[in-house]
Coordinates of N, CA and C in Angstrom, one line a residue:
M1 N 19.9 8.6 9.3 CA 19.5 7.6 8.8 C 20.5 6.5 9.1
T2 N 20.0 5.3 9.3 CA 20.8 4.0 9.8 C 20.7 2.9 8.7
A3 N 22.3 2.3 8.7 CA 22.4 1.4 7.8 C 21.7 0.2 8.0
S4 N 21.0 -0.3 6.7 CA 20.5 -1.9 7.0 C 21.3 -2.7 7.5
P5 N 20.6 -3.6 8.6 CA 21.5 -4.6 9.3 C 21.8 -5.8 8.1
H6 N 21.4 -6.0 6.9 CA 21.4 -6.5 5.8 C 21.7 -6.1 4.7
P7 N 22.7 -5.4 4.4 CA 22.9 -4.7 3.3 C 22.8 -5.4 2.1
E8 N 23.2 -6.8 2.0 CA 23.0 -7.8 0.9 C 21.6 -8.3 0.4
L9 N 20.7 -8.0 1.3 CA 19.5 -8.3 1.1 C 18.6 -6.9 0.6
R10 N 17.7 -7.0 -0.6 CA 17.3 -5.9 -1.3 C 15.7 -6.3 -1.8
T11 N 14.8 -5.4 -1.5 CA 13.5 -5.7 -1.8 C 13.4 -4.4 -2.7
D12 N 12.7 -4.8 -4.0 CA 12.3 -4.0 -5.0 C 10.6 -3.8 -5.2
L13 N 10.2 -2.7 -5.2 CA 8.8 -2.6 -5.2 C 8.6 -2.6 -7.0
V14 N 7.6 -3.1 -7.3 CA 7.5 -3.1 -8.9 C 5.9 -3.0 -9.0
V15 N 5.4 -1.7 -9.6 CA 4.2 -1.5 -10.2 C 3.9 -1.6 -11.6
T16 N 3.2 -2.4 -12.1 CA 2.7 -2.9 -13.6 C 1.7 -3.0 -13.7
D17 N 1.2 -2.9 -15.0 CA -0.1 -3.2 -15.6 C 0.0 -4.3 -16.5
A18 N 1.4 -5.0 -16.4 CA 1.4 -6.2 -17.3 C 2.4 -7.1 -16.4
P19 N 2.0 -7.7 -15.6 CA 2.8 -8.7 -14.6 C 3.0 -9.9 -15.7
I20 N 4.1 -10.4 -15.4 CA 4.8 -11.6 -16.0 C 3.8 -13.1 -15.7
P21 N 3.7 -13.9 -16.4 CA 3.0 -15.1 -15.8 C 3.7 -15.8 -14.8
A22 N 5.1 -15.9 -14.9 CA 5.7 -16.5 -13.7 C 5.5 -15.7 -12.4
D23 N 5.5 -14.4 -12.4 CA 5.3 -13.6 -11.1 C 3.6 -14.0 -10.5
I24 N 2.7 -14.1 -11.5 CA 1.4 -14.3 -11.2 C 1.4 -15.7 -10.5
A25 N 2.0 -17.0 -11.3 CA 2.0 -18.1 -10.7 C 2.6 -18.4 -9.3
V26 N 3.7 -17.4 -9.2 CA 4.4 -17.6 -7.6 C 3.4 -17.0 -6.6
I27 N 2.8 -15.9 -6.8 CA 1.6 -15.6 -5.9 C 0.5 -16.5 -5.9
S28 N 0.0 -16.8 -6.9 CA -1.2 -18.1 -7.0 C -0.7 -19.4 -6.2
D29 N 0.4 -19.6 -6.6 CA 0.6 -20.9 -5.9 C 0.7 -20.7 -4.4
A30 N 1.3 -19.8 -3.9 CA 1.7 -19.5 -2.6 C 0.4 -19.4 -1.8
L31 N -0.6 -18.8 -2.4 CA -1.8 -18.5 -2.0 C -2.8 -19.8 -1.9
D32 N -2.6 -20.6 -2.8 CA -3.2 -22.0 -2.8 C -2.9 -22.7 -1.9
R33 N -1.2 -22.8 -1.6 CA -0.7 -23.6 -0.6 C -1.1 -23.4 0.9
F34 N -0.9 -22.0 1.1 CA -1.5 -21.3 2.2 C -3.0 -21.7 2.6
N35 N -4.0 -21.6 1.7 CA -5.4 -21.9 2.1 C -5.6 -23.2 2.1
M36 N -4.8 -24.1 1.4 CA -4.8 -25.7 1.7 C -4.6 -25.8 3.2
E37 N -3.2 -25.8 3.5 CA -2.7 -26.0 4.6 C -3.6 -25.1 5.7
N38 N -4.3 -24.0 5.6 CA -5.0 -23.6 6.7 C -6.4 -24.1 6.9
T39 N -7.1 -24.4 5.7 CA -8.4 -24.9 5.8 C -8.7 -26.3 5.3
G40 N -7.7 -26.8 4.6 CA -7.6 -28.2 4.1 C -8.9 -28.3 2.8
V41 N -9.1 -27.3 2.2 CA -9.9 -27.1 1.2 C -9.2 -26.7 0.0
A42 N -9.3 -27.5 -0.9 CA -8.7 -27.1 -2.2 C -9.8 -27.0 -3.3
D43 N -10.2 -26.0 -3.2 CA -11.6 -25.6 -4.4 C -11.3 -24.2 -5.0
R44 N -10.1 -24.0 -5.1 CA -9.6 -22.5 -5.7 C -10.7 -22.4 -7.3
K45 N -11.3 -21.3 -7.3 CA -12.0 -20.7 -8.5 C -11.3 -19.1 -8.9
P46 N -11.2 -19.4 -10.4 CA -10.9 -18.1 -10.7 C -11.8 -16.9 -10.5
L47 N -11.3 -15.6 -10.0 CA -12.3 -14.4 -9.8 C -11.8 -13.3 -10.4
A48 N -12.6 -12.6 -11.0 CA -12.4 -11.4 -11.7 C -13.1 -10.2 -11.1
V49 N -12.5 -8.9 -10.9 CA -13.1 -7.9 -10.5 C -12.7 -6.9 -11.6
L50 N -14.1 -6.3 -12.3 CA -13.7 -5.6 -13.5 C -14.4 -4.2 -13.3
V51 N -13.9 -3.3 -13.6 CA -14.5 -1.9 -13.7 C -14.4 -1.5 -15.2
R52 N -15.6 -1.1 -15.5 CA -16.0 -0.6 -17.1 C -16.5 0.7 -16.8
D53 N -15.8 1.5 -17.6 CA -16.5 2.9 -17.8 C -17.6 2.7 -18.9
P54 N -18.8 3.6 -18.5 CA -19.7 3.5 -19.5 C -19.5 4.3 -20.7

């Protein structure tokens, strides 16, 4: 195993069923910015994908 070329940089992987609002906002804002910059369209609408057990 080789050492990381940047040991001061660290990436954490977090799996959660309760993300904090600040984390959701960072992702949402970045996606909105990307979409606007690449398409010129700013018509974001919320979308939910639900799975329900009968």
